[in-house]
Tab-separated table of C-alpha atoms and ligand atoms in Angstrom:
chain	number	residue	atom	x	y	z
A	1	MET	CA	0.000	0.000	0.000
A	2	ALA	CA	1.263	3.441	-0.808
A	3	GLY	CA	0.822	4.599	2.769
A	4	ASP	CA	3.255	1.923	4.005
A	5	TYR	CA	6.113	2.979	1.746
A	6	ASN	CA	9.263	3.709	3.723
A	7	PRO	CA	12.529	3.454	1.773
A	8	ALA	CA	14.507	3.041	4.992
A	9	SER	CA	12.613	-0.010	6.179
A	10	PRO	CA	14.340	-3.406	5.742
A	11	ALA	CA	11.340	-4.758	3.869
A	12	CYS	CA	11.529	-1.996	1.343
A	13	GLU	CA	15.286	-2.388	0.919
A	14	THR	CA	14.802	-6.030	0.062
A	15	ALA	CA	12.314	-5.075	-2.569
A	16	VAL	CA	14.833	-2.691	-4.152
A	17	VAL	CA	17.643	-5.256	-4.060
A	18	HIS	CA	15.515	-7.694	-5.944
A	19	SER	CA	14.589	-5.201	-8.641
A	20	ALA	CA	16.827	-4.934	-11.717
A	21	TYR	CA	19.550	-2.295	-11.300
A	22	PRO	CA	20.264	-0.164	-14.336
A	23	ALA	CA	23.797	-0.904	-15.506
A	24	THR	CA	23.790	2.211	-17.615
A	25	ARG	CA	23.055	5.339	-15.666
A	26	PRO	CA	23.226	8.470	-17.819
A	27	ARG	CA	23.028	10.463	-14.599
A	28	ARG	CA	26.549	9.374	-13.560
A	29	LEU	CA	28.145	11.763	-16.039
A	30	ARG	CA	25.800	14.517	-14.951
A	31	ALA	CA	26.631	14.177	-11.265
A	32	ALA	CA	29.741	16.380	-11.204
A	33	ALA	CA	30.699	19.589	-12.962
A	34	PHE	CA	33.960	18.071	-14.281
A	35	SER	CA	32.235	15.140	-15.989
A	36	ARG	CA	29.522	17.383	-17.437
A	37	GLU	CA	32.302	19.560	-18.821
A	38	LEU	CA	34.228	16.598	-20.264
A	39	SER	CA	31.205	15.029	-21.907
A	40	ARG	CA	29.695	18.229	-23.330
A	41	GLU	CA	29.078	17.782	-27.055
A	42	THR	CA	28.696	21.380	-28.161
A	43	ARG	CA	30.281	24.641	-27.133
A	44	LEU	CA	29.670	28.261	-27.813
A	45	ALA	CA	32.494	30.758	-28.280
A	46	ALA	CA	32.455	34.485	-28.997
A	47	GLY	CA	34.289	33.784	-32.247
A	48	GLN	CA	31.215	31.988	-33.565
A	49	LEU	CA	29.016	35.036	-33.096
A	50	ILE	CA	28.086	37.792	-35.518
A	51	GLN	CA	26.528	41.058	-34.328
A	52	PRO	CA	23.955	42.723	-36.573
A	53	LEU	CA	24.163	46.528	-36.392
A	54	PHE	CA	21.911	49.303	-37.687
A	55	VAL	CA	23.510	52.339	-39.272
A	56	ALA	CA	21.752	55.696	-39.549
A	57	GLU	CA	22.552	59.354	-39.876
A	58	GLY	CA	21.123	62.535	-38.392
A	59	ASP	CA	17.667	62.318	-36.841
A	60	LEU	CA	17.314	58.672	-37.786
A	61	ARG	CA	19.826	57.520	-35.175
A	62	GLY	CA	18.671	56.473	-31.729
A	63	PRO	CA	17.059	53.613	-29.814
A	64	ILE	CA	14.786	51.026	-31.457
A	65	THR	CA	11.577	50.732	-29.429
A	66	SER	CA	10.674	47.184	-30.454
A	67	MET	CA	14.245	45.958	-29.845
A	68	PRO	CA	15.138	47.226	-26.358
A	69	GLY	CA	18.895	47.713	-26.026
A	70	GLN	CA	19.496	47.940	-29.804
A	71	VAL	CA	20.228	51.294	-31.410
A	72	ARG	CA	20.602	52.910	-34.808
A	73	ARG	CA	24.156	54.251	-34.774
A	74	ASN	CA	25.815	56.971	-36.774
A	75	LEU	CA	29.241	56.275	-38.249
A	76	ASP	CA	31.219	57.436	-35.215
A	77	GLU	CA	29.055	55.383	-32.873
A	78	LEU	CA	29.303	52.426	-35.232
A	79	VAL	CA	33.083	52.507	-35.191
A	80	ALA	CA	33.169	52.765	-31.387
A	81	GLU	CA	30.829	49.777	-31.102
A	82	CYS	CA	32.889	47.726	-33.565
A	83	ARG	CA	36.023	48.347	-31.523
A	84	GLU	CA	34.265	46.960	-28.450
A	85	LEU	CA	32.926	43.959	-30.362
A	86	ALA	CA	36.356	43.136	-31.759
A	87	ALA	CA	37.882	43.396	-28.274
A	88	LEU	CA	35.284	40.904	-27.022
A	89	GLY	CA	36.307	38.390	-29.685
A	90	ILE	CA	33.250	38.728	-31.928
A	91	SER	CA	34.283	37.628	-35.429
A	92	ALA	CA	32.097	39.764	-37.616
A	93	VAL	CA	29.356	42.363	-37.868
A	94	ALA	CA	26.410	42.474	-40.270
A	95	MET	CA	25.437	46.039	-41.096
A	96	PHE	CA	21.986	47.267	-42.111
A	97	PRO	CA	21.255	50.805	-43.294
A	98	VAL	CA	18.434	53.105	-42.278
A	99	ILE	CA	17.805	55.126	-45.417
A	100	PRO	CA	15.986	58.486	-45.248
A	101	PRO	CA	12.613	58.281	-47.049
A	102	ALA	CA	13.723	61.100	-49.370
A	103	LEU	CA	16.438	58.820	-50.806
A	104	LYS	CA	14.077	55.927	-51.500
A	105	ASN	CA	12.463	55.275	-54.866
A	106	GLU	CA	10.743	52.411	-56.629
A	107	PHE	CA	14.031	51.076	-58.037
A	108	GLY	CA	16.055	51.393	-54.833
A	109	SER	CA	18.735	53.248	-56.781
A	110	GLU	CA	20.439	54.594	-53.661
A	111	SER	CA	21.684	51.008	-53.159
A	112	LEU	CA	24.066	51.587	-56.079
A	113	ASN	CA	25.592	54.785	-54.706
A	114	PRO	CA	29.309	54.197	-54.057
A	115	ASP	CA	29.244	57.092	-51.566
A	116	GLY	CA	26.093	55.800	-49.848
A	117	LEU	CA	25.777	55.050	-46.160
A	118	ILE	CA	26.852	51.414	-46.270
A	119	PRO	CA	29.958	51.945	-48.456
A	120	ARG	CA	31.055	54.704	-46.058
A	121	ALA	CA	30.303	52.495	-43.055
A	122	ILE	CA	32.348	49.635	-44.519
A	123	ALA	CA	35.323	51.921	-45.109
A	124	ARG	CA	35.195	53.344	-41.584
A	125	VAL	CA	34.868	49.958	-39.879
A	126	LYS	CA	37.592	48.273	-41.949
A	127	GLU	CA	39.918	51.178	-41.255
A	128	ALA	CA	39.298	51.080	-37.494
A	129	CYS	CA	39.035	47.285	-37.076
A	130	PRO	CA	40.772	45.568	-39.988
A	131	GLY	CA	40.445	42.125	-38.397
A	132	LEU	CA	36.701	42.324	-37.841
A	133	GLY	CA	34.721	40.687	-40.647
A	134	VAL	CA	32.276	42.997	-42.368
A	135	ILE	CA	29.097	41.435	-43.758
A	136	VAL	CA	26.564	43.452	-45.722
A	137	ASP	CA	23.127	42.597	-47.066
A	138	ILE	CA	22.569	42.440	-50.776
A	139	ALA	CA	18.917	43.402	-51.149
A	140	LEU	CA	16.961	46.449	-52.151
A	141	ASP	CA	14.372	46.681	-49.380
A	142	PRO	CA	16.010	49.418	-47.269
A	143	TYR	CA	16.186	51.534	-50.429
A	144	THR	CA	12.824	50.953	-52.150
A	145	SER	CA	9.810	53.190	-51.549
A	146	HIS	CA	7.567	50.075	-51.480
A	147	GLY	CA	9.793	48.128	-49.059
A	148	HIS	CA	10.212	45.072	-51.283
A	149	ASP	CA	13.554	43.389	-51.893
A	150	GLY	CA	13.306	43.837	-55.626
A	151	ILE	CA	11.963	45.898	-58.481
A	152	LEU	CA	8.231	45.606	-59.223
A	153	ASP	CA	6.696	45.027	-62.635
A	154	GLU	CA	3.466	46.727	-63.748
A	155	ALA	CA	1.414	44.109	-61.929
A	156	GLY	CA	3.260	44.768	-58.656
A	157	TYR	CA	5.106	41.429	-58.832
A	158	VAL	CA	8.771	41.452	-57.787
A	159	ALA	CA	10.498	40.951	-61.141
A	160	ASN	CA	13.283	38.415	-60.699
A	161	ASP	CA	15.740	39.045	-63.516
A	162	ILE	CA	15.539	42.839	-63.487
A	163	THR	CA	16.194	42.695	-59.765
A	164	LEU	CA	19.234	40.482	-60.398
A	165	GLU	CA	20.784	43.262	-62.481
A	166	ALA	CA	20.402	45.693	-59.574
A	167	LEU	CA	21.828	43.140	-57.125
A	168	ARG	CA	24.887	42.544	-59.316
A	169	LYS	CA	25.607	46.259	-59.325
A	170	GLN	CA	25.010	46.594	-55.595
A	171	ALA	CA	27.358	43.640	-55.018
A	172	VAL	CA	30.178	45.259	-56.984
A	173	VAL	CA	29.697	48.590	-55.192
A	174	LEU	CA	29.863	46.957	-51.755
A	175	ALA	CA	32.727	44.610	-52.612
A	176	ARG	CA	34.750	47.548	-53.944
A	177	ALA	CA	33.946	49.475	-50.764
A	178	GLY	CA	35.759	46.697	-48.896
A	179	ALA	CA	33.063	44.335	-47.627
A	180	ASP	CA	34.467	40.915	-46.728
A	181	VAL	CA	31.193	39.051	-47.078
A	182	LEU	CA	28.153	39.763	-49.226
A	183	ALA	CA	24.898	38.395	-47.885
A	184	PRO	CA	22.118	38.242	-50.469
A	185	SER	CA	18.896	38.322	-48.443
A	186	ASP	CA	16.438	38.905	-51.264
A	187	MET	CA	15.548	35.303	-52.298
A	188	MET	CA	15.584	36.031	-56.038
A	189	ASP	CA	16.307	32.940	-58.161
A	190	GLY	CA	19.873	32.854	-59.442
A	191	ARG	CA	21.163	35.725	-57.315
A	192	VAL	CA	24.164	33.862	-55.899
A	193	GLY	CA	25.372	32.891	-59.364
A	194	ALA	CA	24.746	36.392	-60.680
A	195	ILE	CA	26.716	37.971	-57.829
A	196	ARG	CA	29.525	35.395	-58.004
A	197	SER	CA	30.044	36.012	-61.712
A	198	VAL	CA	30.373	39.790	-61.311
A	199	LEU	CA	32.767	39.316	-58.395
A	200	GLU	CA	34.970	37.009	-60.463
A	201	ARG	CA	34.906	39.458	-63.357
A	202	ASP	CA	35.962	42.212	-60.940
A	203	MET	CA	38.886	39.974	-59.784
A	204	ARG	CA	37.365	39.716	-56.307
A	205	HIS	CA	37.954	36.004	-55.990
A	206	ASN	CA	37.975	35.970	-52.200
A	207	THR	CA	34.900	38.045	-51.490
A	208	MET	CA	32.685	35.598	-49.644
A	209	ILE	CA	28.992	35.023	-50.215
A	210	LEU	CA	26.870	34.188	-47.205
A	211	SER	CA	23.532	33.454	-48.777
A	212	TYR	CA	20.281	33.715	-46.923
A	213	ALA	CA	19.568	30.375	-48.579
A	214	ALA	CA	16.521	29.315	-46.595
A	215	LYS	CA	14.858	32.582	-45.751
A	216	TYR	CA	11.250	32.201	-44.760
A	217	ALA	CA	8.389	34.682	-45.188
A	218	SER	CA	8.239	35.183	-41.438
A	219	ALA	CA	6.359	37.451	-39.072
A	220	PHE	CA	9.410	37.354	-36.790
A	221	TYR	CA	11.064	40.117	-38.855
A	222	GLY	CA	8.623	42.739	-37.568
A	223	PRO	CA	10.971	44.643	-35.232
A	224	PHE	CA	13.733	44.701	-37.890
A	225	ARG	CA	11.338	46.384	-40.296
A	226	ASP	CA	10.572	48.956	-37.581
A	227	ALA	CA	14.299	49.468	-37.088
A	228	VAL	CA	15.133	50.135	-40.730
A	229	GLY	CA	11.867	51.915	-41.483
A	230	THR	CA	10.542	49.413	-44.025
A	231	ALA	CA	7.527	48.369	-41.916
A	232	THR	CA	5.462	51.408	-42.873
A	233	ALA	CA	6.748	51.384	-46.454
A	234	LEU	CA	6.019	47.709	-47.141
A	235	LYS	CA	3.049	47.075	-49.375
A	236	GLY	CA	1.692	43.559	-49.058
A	237	ASP	CA	3.963	40.741	-47.932
A	238	LYS	CA	7.015	38.875	-49.220
A	239	ARG	CA	5.435	35.492	-49.867
A	240	THR	CA	6.119	35.521	-53.601
A	241	TYR	CA	9.850	35.335	-52.962
A	242	GLN	CA	10.564	34.290	-49.358
A	243	MET	CA	9.852	30.669	-48.420
A	244	ASP	CA	6.687	29.176	-46.989
A	245	PRO	CA	7.226	28.268	-43.293
A	246	ALA	CA	5.514	24.945	-44.069
A	247	ASN	CA	8.390	23.763	-46.270
A	248	SER	CA	11.528	21.829	-45.452
A	249	ASP	CA	12.515	19.854	-48.588
A	250	GLU	CA	12.424	23.163	-50.448
A	251	ALA	CA	15.102	24.532	-48.114
A	252	LEU	CA	17.447	21.756	-49.225
A	253	ARG	CA	16.719	22.597	-52.833
A	254	GLU	CA	17.490	26.286	-52.229
A	255	VAL	CA	20.710	25.450	-50.399
A	256	GLY	CA	21.813	23.053	-53.146
A	257	LEU	CA	21.334	25.764	-55.744
A	258	ASP	CA	23.189	28.390	-53.716
A	259	ILE	CA	26.170	26.119	-53.120
A	260	ALA	CA	26.305	25.215	-56.812
A	261	GLU	CA	26.157	28.924	-57.678
A	262	GLY	CA	29.114	29.765	-55.444
A	263	ALA	CA	27.883	30.444	-51.898
A	264	ASP	CA	30.505	29.928	-49.176
A	265	ILE	CA	28.128	29.912	-46.222
A	266	VAL	CA	24.402	29.209	-46.203
A	267	MET	CA	22.019	30.707	-43.709
A	268	VAL	CA	18.721	29.698	-42.200
A	269	LYS	CA	16.412	32.469	-41.070
A	270	PRO	CA	14.592	32.864	-38.676
A	271	GLY	CA	16.382	30.787	-36.064
A	272	MET	CA	14.633	29.109	-33.171
A	273	PRO	CA	11.472	27.920	-34.944
A	274	TYR	CA	13.664	26.514	-37.762
A	275	LEU	CA	16.261	24.361	-35.957
A	276	ASP	CA	15.056	21.309	-37.901
A	277	ILE	CA	16.017	23.057	-41.139
A	278	ILE	CA	19.510	23.796	-39.826
A	279	ARG	CA	19.984	20.140	-38.917
A	280	ARG	CA	18.800	18.839	-42.277
A	281	ILE	CA	21.073	21.225	-44.171
A	282	LYS	CA	24.105	20.381	-42.066
A	283	ASP	CA	23.500	16.643	-42.445
A	284	GLU	CA	22.848	16.830	-46.165
A	285	PHE	CA	25.576	19.238	-47.308
A	286	GLY	CA	28.186	19.545	-44.547
A	287	VAL	CA	28.930	23.135	-45.546
A	288	PRO	CA	29.321	26.100	-43.170
A	289	VAL	CA	25.851	26.964	-41.885
A	290	ALA	CA	24.760	30.196	-40.225
A	291	ALA	CA	21.637	30.701	-38.131
A	292	TYR	CA	19.975	34.081	-37.748
A	293	GLN	CA	18.239	34.675	-34.438
A	294	VAL	CA	16.080	37.439	-35.843
A	295	SER	CA	14.635	40.617	-34.437
A	296	GLY	CA	11.331	39.070	-33.320
A	297	GLU	CA	13.164	36.370	-31.398
A	298	TYR	CA	15.281	39.032	-29.718
A	299	ALA	CA	12.168	41.051	-28.872
A	300	MET	CA	10.405	38.023	-27.347
A	301	LEU	CA	13.292	37.037	-25.109
A	302	LYS	CA	13.992	40.638	-24.158
A	303	ALA	CA	10.362	41.403	-23.283
A	304	ALA	CA	10.020	38.316	-21.113
A	305	ALA	CA	13.323	39.101	-19.377
A	306	GLN	CA	12.312	42.709	-18.761
A	307	ASN	CA	9.119	41.496	-17.147
A	308	GLY	CA	11.088	39.179	-14.900
A	309	TRP	CA	9.437	36.152	-16.530
A	310	LEU	CA	12.642	34.612	-17.856
A	311	ASP	CA	16.255	34.731	-16.702
A	312	GLU	CA	17.822	36.669	-19.577
A	313	LYS	CA	21.347	35.328	-19.327
A	314	LYS	CA	20.232	31.724	-19.034
A	315	VAL	CA	17.721	31.778	-21.871
A	316	VAL	CA	20.009	33.701	-24.201
A	317	MET	CA	22.961	31.399	-23.644
A	318	GLU	CA	20.722	28.340	-23.960
A	319	SER	CA	19.211	29.601	-27.210
A	320	LEU	CA	22.625	30.328	-28.731
A	321	LEU	CA	24.047	26.967	-27.682
A	322	CYS	CA	21.025	25.202	-29.178
A	323	PHE	CA	21.786	26.734	-32.570
A	324	ARG	CA	25.224	25.164	-32.339
A	325	ARG	CA	23.757	21.797	-31.318
A	326	ALA	CA	21.312	21.922	-34.232
A	327	GLY	CA	24.274	22.226	-36.617
A	328	ALA	CA	24.954	25.933	-37.009
A	329	ASP	CA	28.641	26.852	-37.160
A	330	MET	CA	27.900	30.517	-36.556
A	331	VAL	CA	25.029	32.584	-35.231
A	332	LEU	CA	23.853	36.078	-36.054
A	333	SER	CA	22.173	37.411	-32.949
A	334	TYR	CA	21.363	40.797	-31.497
A	335	PHE	CA	22.549	39.251	-28.224
A	336	SER	CA	26.033	38.529	-29.614
A	337	LYS	CA	27.793	41.351	-27.763
A	338	GLN	CA	26.083	40.572	-24.484
A	339	ALA	CA	26.793	36.857	-24.889
A	340	ALA	CA	30.465	37.545	-25.611
A	341	GLN	CA	30.612	39.611	-22.423
A	342	TRP	CA	29.044	36.803	-20.417
A	343	LEU	CA	31.413	34.253	-21.959
A	344	LYS	CA	34.347	36.459	-21.013
A	345	ASP	CA	33.156	36.901	-17.425
A	346	ALA	CA	32.461	33.186	-16.970
B	1	LIG	C1	16.006	42.416	-45.664
B	1	LIG	C2	16.292	41.733	-44.393
B	1	LIG	C3	15.354	41.402	-43.405
B	1	LIG	C4	16.079	40.885	-42.344
B	1	LIG	C5	17.420	40.868	-42.709
B	1	LIG	N1	17.536	41.379	-44.004
B	1	LIG	C6	13.895	41.655	-43.323
B	1	LIG	C7	13.012	41.178	-44.379
B	1	LIG	O1	13.327	40.298	-45.179
B	1	LIG	O2	11.915	41.744	-44.440
B	1	LIG	C8	15.462	40.462	-41.026
B	1	LIG	C9	16.338	40.470	-39.854
B	1	LIG	C10	15.654	40.432	-38.553
B	1	LIG	O3	14.422	40.329	-38.439
B	1	LIG	O4	16.377	40.539	-37.547
B	1	LIG	N2	16.194	41.768	-46.846
């Protein structure tokens, strides 16, 4: 009877002795810190982290309401931040521009300006922190009046091949400005091949391409669109070019194409709801894989932490480690700087 149960009683001990002991006890390795450390399968280091940064000028600089702790920095502030990131051991930054509405048009032509905000930002950061990798988006959305990543035809459809011509030019402008890594985030068909061919022609054999290979049409990008000012501009959604969250085989197809076209690193975006995609890609292709813990994921964790509902440090470090376990070699996260600080203090 349950009421008679007393583990210390001789009768009960006999009962335990006669039950089958487990020979394999996974808990043995978990019992002490040293054996947990020795048997740990995955680790997270600052060098595997990439910090996304927003660049703005004049009145457009300042805090981002839907991403507490993240700011739009002017070039001086950007350089100061990059120095700190490099000192913390962060490997690279990914820079996103906030373009004044007056410079936007339906073709996103400001994206081709060699003296534009991002080319100047690249030059400043590479001058101040030559060892810090500089990654820049190849996409038109910060520059278009309609907020789409490409050029629209008369029907309002994002026209693939016309957009490719703009992306090729943008790629050359940013590579010449000194970007180490170009990150096409537009999801046009054939963009990696188009960009790779212009880079080769420009004798930029070592400019890397980190393709947003499996980029989903996700609602988790909301705060990013607030940050760069495309949320109000965007007409409709991006489902005719970004992937359907229901699809997984299609991600492998996209990745296969991007690798064949000359991508060096493939990315999955968003992050946490898509860990299965990261694992499939890593298993299938064995190439360097990046995960992007996007703005909405940052906002969720931050909001819960600010309310005292989650322990910020613990959930952030757990989430970043889980990207590594899922198969990501590197992680883009708005928490990268904070995580690097925590790793240093540990
Ligand atoms: C733009 C771009 C987006 C993000 C990175 N590059 C937004 C979008 O596709 O609408 C999202 C990043 C984030 O949410 O943190 N091509």
